[in-house]
PDB file of C-alpha atoms in Angstrom:
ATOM      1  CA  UNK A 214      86.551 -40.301 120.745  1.00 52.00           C
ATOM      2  CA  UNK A 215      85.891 -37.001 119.594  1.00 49.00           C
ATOM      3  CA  UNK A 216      82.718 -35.012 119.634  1.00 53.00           C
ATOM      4  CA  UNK A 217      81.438 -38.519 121.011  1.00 55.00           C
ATOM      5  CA  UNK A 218      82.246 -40.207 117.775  1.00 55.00           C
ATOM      6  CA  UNK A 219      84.286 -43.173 117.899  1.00 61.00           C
ATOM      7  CA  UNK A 220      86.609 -42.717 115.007  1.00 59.00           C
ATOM      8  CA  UNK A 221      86.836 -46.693 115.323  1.00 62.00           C
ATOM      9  CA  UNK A 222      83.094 -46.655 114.360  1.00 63.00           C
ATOM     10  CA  UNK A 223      83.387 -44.446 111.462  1.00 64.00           C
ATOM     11  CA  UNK A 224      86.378 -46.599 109.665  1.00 67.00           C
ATOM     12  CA  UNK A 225      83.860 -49.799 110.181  1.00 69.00           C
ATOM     13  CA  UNK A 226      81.066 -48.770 108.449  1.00 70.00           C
ATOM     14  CA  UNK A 227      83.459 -47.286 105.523  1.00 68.00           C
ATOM     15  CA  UNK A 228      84.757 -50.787 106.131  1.00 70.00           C
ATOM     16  CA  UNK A 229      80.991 -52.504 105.796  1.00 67.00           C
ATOM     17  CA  UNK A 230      80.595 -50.337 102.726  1.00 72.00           C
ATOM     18  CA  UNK A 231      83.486 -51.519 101.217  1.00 71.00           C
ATOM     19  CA  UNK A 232      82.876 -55.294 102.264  1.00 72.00           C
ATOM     20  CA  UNK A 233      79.136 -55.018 100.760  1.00 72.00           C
ATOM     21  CA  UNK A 234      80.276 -53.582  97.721  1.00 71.00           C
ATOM     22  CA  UNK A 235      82.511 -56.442  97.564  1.00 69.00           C
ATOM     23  CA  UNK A 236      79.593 -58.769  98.665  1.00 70.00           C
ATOM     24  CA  UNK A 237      77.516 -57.255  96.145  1.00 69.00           C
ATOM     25  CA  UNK A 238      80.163 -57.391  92.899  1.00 66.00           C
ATOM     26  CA  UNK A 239      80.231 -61.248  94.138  1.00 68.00           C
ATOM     27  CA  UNK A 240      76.207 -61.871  94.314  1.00 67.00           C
ATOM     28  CA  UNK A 241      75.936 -60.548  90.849  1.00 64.00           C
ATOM     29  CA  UNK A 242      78.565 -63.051  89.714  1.00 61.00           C
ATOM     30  CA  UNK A 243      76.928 -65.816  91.265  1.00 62.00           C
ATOM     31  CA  UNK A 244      73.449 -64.796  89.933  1.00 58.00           C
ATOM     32  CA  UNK A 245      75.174 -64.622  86.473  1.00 59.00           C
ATOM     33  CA  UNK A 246      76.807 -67.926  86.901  1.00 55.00           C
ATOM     34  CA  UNK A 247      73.403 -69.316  88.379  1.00 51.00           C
ATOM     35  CA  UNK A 248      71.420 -67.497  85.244  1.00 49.00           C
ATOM     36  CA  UNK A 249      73.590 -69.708  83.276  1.00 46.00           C
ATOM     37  CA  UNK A 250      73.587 -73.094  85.254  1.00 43.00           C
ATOM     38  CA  UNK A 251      69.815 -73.159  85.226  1.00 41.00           C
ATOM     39  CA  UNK A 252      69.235 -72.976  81.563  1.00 42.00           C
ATOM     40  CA  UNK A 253      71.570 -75.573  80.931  1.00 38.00           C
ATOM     41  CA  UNK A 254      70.328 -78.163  83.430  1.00 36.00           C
ATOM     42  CA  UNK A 255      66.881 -77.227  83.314  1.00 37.00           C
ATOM     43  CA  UNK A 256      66.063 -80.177  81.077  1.00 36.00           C
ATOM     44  CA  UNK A 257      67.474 -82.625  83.103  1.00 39.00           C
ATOM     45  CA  UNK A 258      66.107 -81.855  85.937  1.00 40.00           C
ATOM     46  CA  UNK A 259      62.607 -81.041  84.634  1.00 39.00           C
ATOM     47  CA  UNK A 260      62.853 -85.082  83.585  1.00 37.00           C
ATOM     48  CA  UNK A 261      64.688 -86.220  86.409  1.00 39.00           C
ATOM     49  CA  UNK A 262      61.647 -84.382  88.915  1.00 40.00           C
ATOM     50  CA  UNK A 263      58.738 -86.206  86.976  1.00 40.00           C
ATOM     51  CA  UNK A 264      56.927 -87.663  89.313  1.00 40.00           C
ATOM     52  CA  UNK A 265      59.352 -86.651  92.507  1.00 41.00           C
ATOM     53  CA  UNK A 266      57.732 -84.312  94.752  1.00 38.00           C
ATOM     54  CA  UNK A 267      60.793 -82.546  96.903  1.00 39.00           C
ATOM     55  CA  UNK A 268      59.982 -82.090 100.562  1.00 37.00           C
ATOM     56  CA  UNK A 269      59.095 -78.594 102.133  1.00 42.00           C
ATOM     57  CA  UNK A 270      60.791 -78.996 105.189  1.00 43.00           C
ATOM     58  CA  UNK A 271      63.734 -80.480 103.830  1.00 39.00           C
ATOM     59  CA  UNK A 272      67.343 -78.848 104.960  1.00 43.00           C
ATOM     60  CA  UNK A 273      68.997 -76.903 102.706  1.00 67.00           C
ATOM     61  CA  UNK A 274      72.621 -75.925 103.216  1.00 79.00           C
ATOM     62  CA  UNK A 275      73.354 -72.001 103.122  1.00 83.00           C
ATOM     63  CA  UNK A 276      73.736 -70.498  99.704  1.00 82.00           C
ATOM     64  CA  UNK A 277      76.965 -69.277  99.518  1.00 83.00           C
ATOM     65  CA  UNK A 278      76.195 -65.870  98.683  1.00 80.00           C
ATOM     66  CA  UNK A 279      74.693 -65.661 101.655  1.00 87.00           C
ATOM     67  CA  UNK A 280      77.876 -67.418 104.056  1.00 88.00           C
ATOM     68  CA  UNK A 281      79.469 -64.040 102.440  1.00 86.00           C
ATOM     69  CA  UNK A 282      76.562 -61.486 103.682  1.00 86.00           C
ATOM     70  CA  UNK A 283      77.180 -63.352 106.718  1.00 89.00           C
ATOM     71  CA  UNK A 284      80.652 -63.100 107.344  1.00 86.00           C
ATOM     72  CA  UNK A 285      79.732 -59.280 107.173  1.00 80.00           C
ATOM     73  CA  UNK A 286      76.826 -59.725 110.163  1.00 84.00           C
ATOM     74  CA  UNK A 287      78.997 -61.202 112.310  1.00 87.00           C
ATOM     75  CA  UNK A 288      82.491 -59.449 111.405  1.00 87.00           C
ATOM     76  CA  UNK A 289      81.899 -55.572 110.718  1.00 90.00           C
ATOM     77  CA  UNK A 290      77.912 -54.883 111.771  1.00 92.00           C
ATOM     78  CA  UNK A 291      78.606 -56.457 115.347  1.00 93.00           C
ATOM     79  CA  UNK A 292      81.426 -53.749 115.687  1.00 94.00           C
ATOM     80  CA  UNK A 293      79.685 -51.153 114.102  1.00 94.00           C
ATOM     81  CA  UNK A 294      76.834 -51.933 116.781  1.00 95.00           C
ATOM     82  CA  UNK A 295      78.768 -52.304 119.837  1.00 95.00           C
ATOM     83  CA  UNK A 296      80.663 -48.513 119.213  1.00 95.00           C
ATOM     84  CA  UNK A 297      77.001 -47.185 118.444  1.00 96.00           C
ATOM     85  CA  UNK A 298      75.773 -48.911 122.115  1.00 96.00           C
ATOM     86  CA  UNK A 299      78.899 -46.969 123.557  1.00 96.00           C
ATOM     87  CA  UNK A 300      78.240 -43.581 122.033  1.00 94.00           C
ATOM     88  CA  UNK A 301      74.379 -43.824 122.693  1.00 95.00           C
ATOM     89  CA  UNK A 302      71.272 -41.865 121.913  1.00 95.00           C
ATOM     90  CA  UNK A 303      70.770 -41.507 118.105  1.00 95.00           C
ATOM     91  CA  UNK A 304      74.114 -43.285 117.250  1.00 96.00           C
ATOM     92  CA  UNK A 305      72.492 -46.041 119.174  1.00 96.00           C
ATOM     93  CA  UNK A 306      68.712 -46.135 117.965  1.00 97.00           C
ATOM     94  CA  UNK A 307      69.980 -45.822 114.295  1.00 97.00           C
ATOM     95  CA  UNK A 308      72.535 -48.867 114.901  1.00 97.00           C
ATOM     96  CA  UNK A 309      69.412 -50.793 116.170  1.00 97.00           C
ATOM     97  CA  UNK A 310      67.449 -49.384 112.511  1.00 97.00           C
ATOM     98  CA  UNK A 311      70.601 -50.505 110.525  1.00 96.00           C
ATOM     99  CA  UNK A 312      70.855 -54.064 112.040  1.00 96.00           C
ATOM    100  CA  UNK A 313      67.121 -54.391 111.730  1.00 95.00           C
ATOM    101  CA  UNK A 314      67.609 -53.597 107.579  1.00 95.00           C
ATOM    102  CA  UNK A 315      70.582 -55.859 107.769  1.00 94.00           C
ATOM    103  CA  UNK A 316      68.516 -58.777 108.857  1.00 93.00           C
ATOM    104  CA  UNK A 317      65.826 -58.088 106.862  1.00 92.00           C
ATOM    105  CA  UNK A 318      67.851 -58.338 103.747  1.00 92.00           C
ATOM    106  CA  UNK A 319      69.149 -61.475 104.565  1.00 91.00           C
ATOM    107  CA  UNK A 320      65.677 -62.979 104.719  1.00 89.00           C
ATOM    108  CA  UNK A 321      65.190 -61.444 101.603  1.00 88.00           C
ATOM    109  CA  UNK A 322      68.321 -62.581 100.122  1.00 87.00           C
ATOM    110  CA  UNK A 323      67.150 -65.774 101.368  1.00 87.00           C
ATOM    111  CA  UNK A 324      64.013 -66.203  99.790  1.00 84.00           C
ATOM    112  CA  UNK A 325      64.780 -64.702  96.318  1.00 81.00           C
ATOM    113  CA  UNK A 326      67.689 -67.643  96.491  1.00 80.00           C
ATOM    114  CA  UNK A 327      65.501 -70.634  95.657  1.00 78.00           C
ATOM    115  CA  UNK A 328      62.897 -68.654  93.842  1.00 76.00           C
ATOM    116  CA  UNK A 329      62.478 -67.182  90.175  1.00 74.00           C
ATOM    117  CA  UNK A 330      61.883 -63.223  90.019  1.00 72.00           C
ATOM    118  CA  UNK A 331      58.392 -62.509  90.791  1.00 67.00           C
ATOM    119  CA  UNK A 332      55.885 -61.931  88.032  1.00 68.00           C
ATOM    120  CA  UNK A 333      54.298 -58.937  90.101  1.00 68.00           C
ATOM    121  CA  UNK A 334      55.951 -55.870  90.973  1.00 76.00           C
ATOM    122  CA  UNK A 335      53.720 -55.435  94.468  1.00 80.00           C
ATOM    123  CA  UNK A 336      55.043 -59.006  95.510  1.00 76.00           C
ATOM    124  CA  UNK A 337      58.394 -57.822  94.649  1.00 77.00           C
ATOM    125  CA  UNK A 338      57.346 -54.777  96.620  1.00 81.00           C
ATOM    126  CA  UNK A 339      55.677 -56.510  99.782  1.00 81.00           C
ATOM    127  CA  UNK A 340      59.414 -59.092 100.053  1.00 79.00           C
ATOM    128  CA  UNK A 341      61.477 -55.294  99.866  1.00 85.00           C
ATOM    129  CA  UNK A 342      59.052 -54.036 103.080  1.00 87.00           C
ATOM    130  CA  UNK A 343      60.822 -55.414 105.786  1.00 88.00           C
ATOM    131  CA  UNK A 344      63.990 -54.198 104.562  1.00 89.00           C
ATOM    132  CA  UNK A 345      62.539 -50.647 103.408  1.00 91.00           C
ATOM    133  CA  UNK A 346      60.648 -49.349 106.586  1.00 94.00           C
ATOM    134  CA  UNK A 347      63.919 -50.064 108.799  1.00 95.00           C
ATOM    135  CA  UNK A 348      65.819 -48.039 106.046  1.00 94.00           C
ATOM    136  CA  UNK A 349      63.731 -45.323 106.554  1.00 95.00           C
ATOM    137  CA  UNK A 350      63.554 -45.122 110.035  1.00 97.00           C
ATOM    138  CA  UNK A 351      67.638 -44.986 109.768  1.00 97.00           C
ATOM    139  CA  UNK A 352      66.835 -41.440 107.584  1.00 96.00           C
ATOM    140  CA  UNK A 353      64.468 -40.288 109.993  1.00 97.00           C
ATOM    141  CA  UNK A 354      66.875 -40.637 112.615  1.00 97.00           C
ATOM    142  CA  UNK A 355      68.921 -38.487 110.952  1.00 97.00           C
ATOM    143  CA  UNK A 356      66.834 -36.017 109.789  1.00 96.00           C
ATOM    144  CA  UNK A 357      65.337 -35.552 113.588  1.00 96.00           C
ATOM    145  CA  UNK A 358      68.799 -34.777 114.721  1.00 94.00           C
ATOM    146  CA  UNK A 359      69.942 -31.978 112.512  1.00 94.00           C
ATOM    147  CA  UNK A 360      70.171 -29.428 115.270  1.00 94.00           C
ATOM    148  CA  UNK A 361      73.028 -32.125 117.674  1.00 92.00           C
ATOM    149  CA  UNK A 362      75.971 -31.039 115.936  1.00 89.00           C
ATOM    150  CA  UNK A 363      77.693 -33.979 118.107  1.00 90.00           C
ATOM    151  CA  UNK A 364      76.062 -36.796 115.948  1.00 94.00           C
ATOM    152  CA  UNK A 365      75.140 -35.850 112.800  1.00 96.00           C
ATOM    153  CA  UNK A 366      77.638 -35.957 110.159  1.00 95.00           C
ATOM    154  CA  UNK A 367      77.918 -39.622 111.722  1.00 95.00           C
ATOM    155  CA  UNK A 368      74.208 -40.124 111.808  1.00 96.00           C
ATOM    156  CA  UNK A 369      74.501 -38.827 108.080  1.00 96.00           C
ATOM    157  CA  UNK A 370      77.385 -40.703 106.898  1.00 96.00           C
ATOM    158  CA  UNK A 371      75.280 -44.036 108.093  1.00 96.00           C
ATOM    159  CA  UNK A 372      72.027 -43.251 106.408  1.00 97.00           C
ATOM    160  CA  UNK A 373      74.134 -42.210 103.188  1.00 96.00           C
ATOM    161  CA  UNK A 374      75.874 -45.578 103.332  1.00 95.00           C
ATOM    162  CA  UNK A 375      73.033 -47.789 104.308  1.00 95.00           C
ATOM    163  CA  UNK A 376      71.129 -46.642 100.691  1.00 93.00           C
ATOM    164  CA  UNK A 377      73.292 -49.147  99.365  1.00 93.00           C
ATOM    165  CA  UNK A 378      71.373 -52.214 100.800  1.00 92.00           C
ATOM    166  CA  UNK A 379      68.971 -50.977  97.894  1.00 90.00           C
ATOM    167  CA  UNK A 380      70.462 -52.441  95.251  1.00 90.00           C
ATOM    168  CA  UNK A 381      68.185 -55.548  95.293  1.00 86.00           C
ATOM    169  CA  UNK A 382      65.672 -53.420  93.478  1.00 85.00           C
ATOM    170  CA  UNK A 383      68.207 -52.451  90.765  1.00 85.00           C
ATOM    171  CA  UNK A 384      67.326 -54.342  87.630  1.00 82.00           C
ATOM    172  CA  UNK A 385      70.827 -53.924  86.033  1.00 85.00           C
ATOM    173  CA  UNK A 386      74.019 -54.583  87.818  1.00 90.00           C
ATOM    174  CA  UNK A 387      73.716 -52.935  91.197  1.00 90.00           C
ATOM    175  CA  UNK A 388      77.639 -52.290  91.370  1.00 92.00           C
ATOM    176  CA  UNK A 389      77.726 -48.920  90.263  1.00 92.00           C
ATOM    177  CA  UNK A 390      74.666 -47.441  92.636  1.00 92.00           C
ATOM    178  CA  UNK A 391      76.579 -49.173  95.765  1.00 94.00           C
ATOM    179  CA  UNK A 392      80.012 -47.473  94.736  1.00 94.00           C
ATOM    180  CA  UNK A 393      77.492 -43.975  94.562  1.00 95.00           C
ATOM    181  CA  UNK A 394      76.277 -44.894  98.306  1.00 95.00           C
ATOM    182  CA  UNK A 395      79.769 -45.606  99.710  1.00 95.00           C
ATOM    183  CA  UNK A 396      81.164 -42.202  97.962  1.00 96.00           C
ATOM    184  CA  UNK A 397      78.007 -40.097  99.081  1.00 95.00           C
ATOM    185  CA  UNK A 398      78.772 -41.913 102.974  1.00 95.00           C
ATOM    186  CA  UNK A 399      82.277 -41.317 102.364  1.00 96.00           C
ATOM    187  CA  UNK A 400      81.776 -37.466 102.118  1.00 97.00           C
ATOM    188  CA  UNK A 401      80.185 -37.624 105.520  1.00 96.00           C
ATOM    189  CA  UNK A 402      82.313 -40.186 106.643  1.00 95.00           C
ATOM    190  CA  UNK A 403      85.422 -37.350 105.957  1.00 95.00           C
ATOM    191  CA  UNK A 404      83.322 -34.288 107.469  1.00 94.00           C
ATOM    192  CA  UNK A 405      83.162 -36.458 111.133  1.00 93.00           C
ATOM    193  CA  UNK A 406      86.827 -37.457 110.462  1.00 93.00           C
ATOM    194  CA  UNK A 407      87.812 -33.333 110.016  1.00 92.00           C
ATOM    195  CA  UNK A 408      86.008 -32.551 113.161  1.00 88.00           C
ATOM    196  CA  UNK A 409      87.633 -35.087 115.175  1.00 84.00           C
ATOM    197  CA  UNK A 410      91.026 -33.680 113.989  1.00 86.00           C
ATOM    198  CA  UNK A 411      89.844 -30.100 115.173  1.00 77.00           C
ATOM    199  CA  UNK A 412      88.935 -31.064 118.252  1.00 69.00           C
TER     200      UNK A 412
END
């Protein structure tokens, strides 16, 4: 640990950025292949629900784009988390910022699942919130520490990399503005990297 930087933690969130970017290139197929299931079946089952009113409450079993988002809350974040706990102050209160957006997408991710895209921008706006205002409070972490020259090209590298969890509000394919986050949080990512080597 150098400059109170794990060097473990910096190669796991290049290694979350890679696995959402990965996560992400697979979502979009799966919204393309589901884009394409639904107009084909759509008929059927518009005839075959006729008078069939589907329960609420029901269970439903775990889309699997979302088993994949998963695998990277339980694999990579919880690492990421537990190196931020050991380094502390910022590090720490950003990790808690990052899982908060991490969890919040999810719900979203969730939701927008078993719906159709909203007809209203503010409702698409108001389902974004709870991802958004953790976001930001991951830049403002940064931006208050400018002056510890300990943390923040790590505090940096994090709130360049965690602009990638906007690509939900990219109407085209959100592969190319994820690759932009991971290679602006890659920058940093090299910066804390050089200045463990120096020290």
């Amino acid at each position: 640990m150098a400059n109170g930087i794990p060097t473990q933690g910096v190669g796991s969130l290049f290694t979350l950025i890679k696995r959402l970017e990965a996560a992400t290139s697979r979502l979009e197929d799966i919204a393309i292949a589901q884009t394409t299931a639904v107009g084909t079946t759509m008929a059927g089952e518009n005839s075959a629900a006729a008078g069939q009113s589907s329960s609420p409450d029901a269970p439903t079993e775990t889309p699997p784009s979302l088993k994949a988002y998963d695998e990277l809350l339980v694999g990579t974040l919880k690492r990421y988390l537990a190196l931020s706990a050991e380094v502390g102050g910022s590090a720490q209160e950003q990790a808690k910022h990052v899982d908060a957006a991490f969890a919040a997408q999810r719900s979203f991710l969730l939701v927008t699942s078993s719906c159709q895209n909203p007809s209203s921008t503010e409702v698409f706006m108001d389902l974004l919130k709870s991802t958004s205002e953790p976001l930001n409070r991951v830049v403002e972490i940064k931006d208050a520490s400018r002056s510890d020259k300990r943390l923040f090209n790590g505090l940096t590298a994090v709130a360049e990399g965690i602009s990638a969890l906007g690509w939900v509000a990219v109407e085209s394919k959100p592969g190319p503005m994820v690759a932009e986050a991971k290679d602006s949080a890659q920058f940093w990512v090299n910066r804390v990297l050089k200045d463990c080597k120096e020290t």
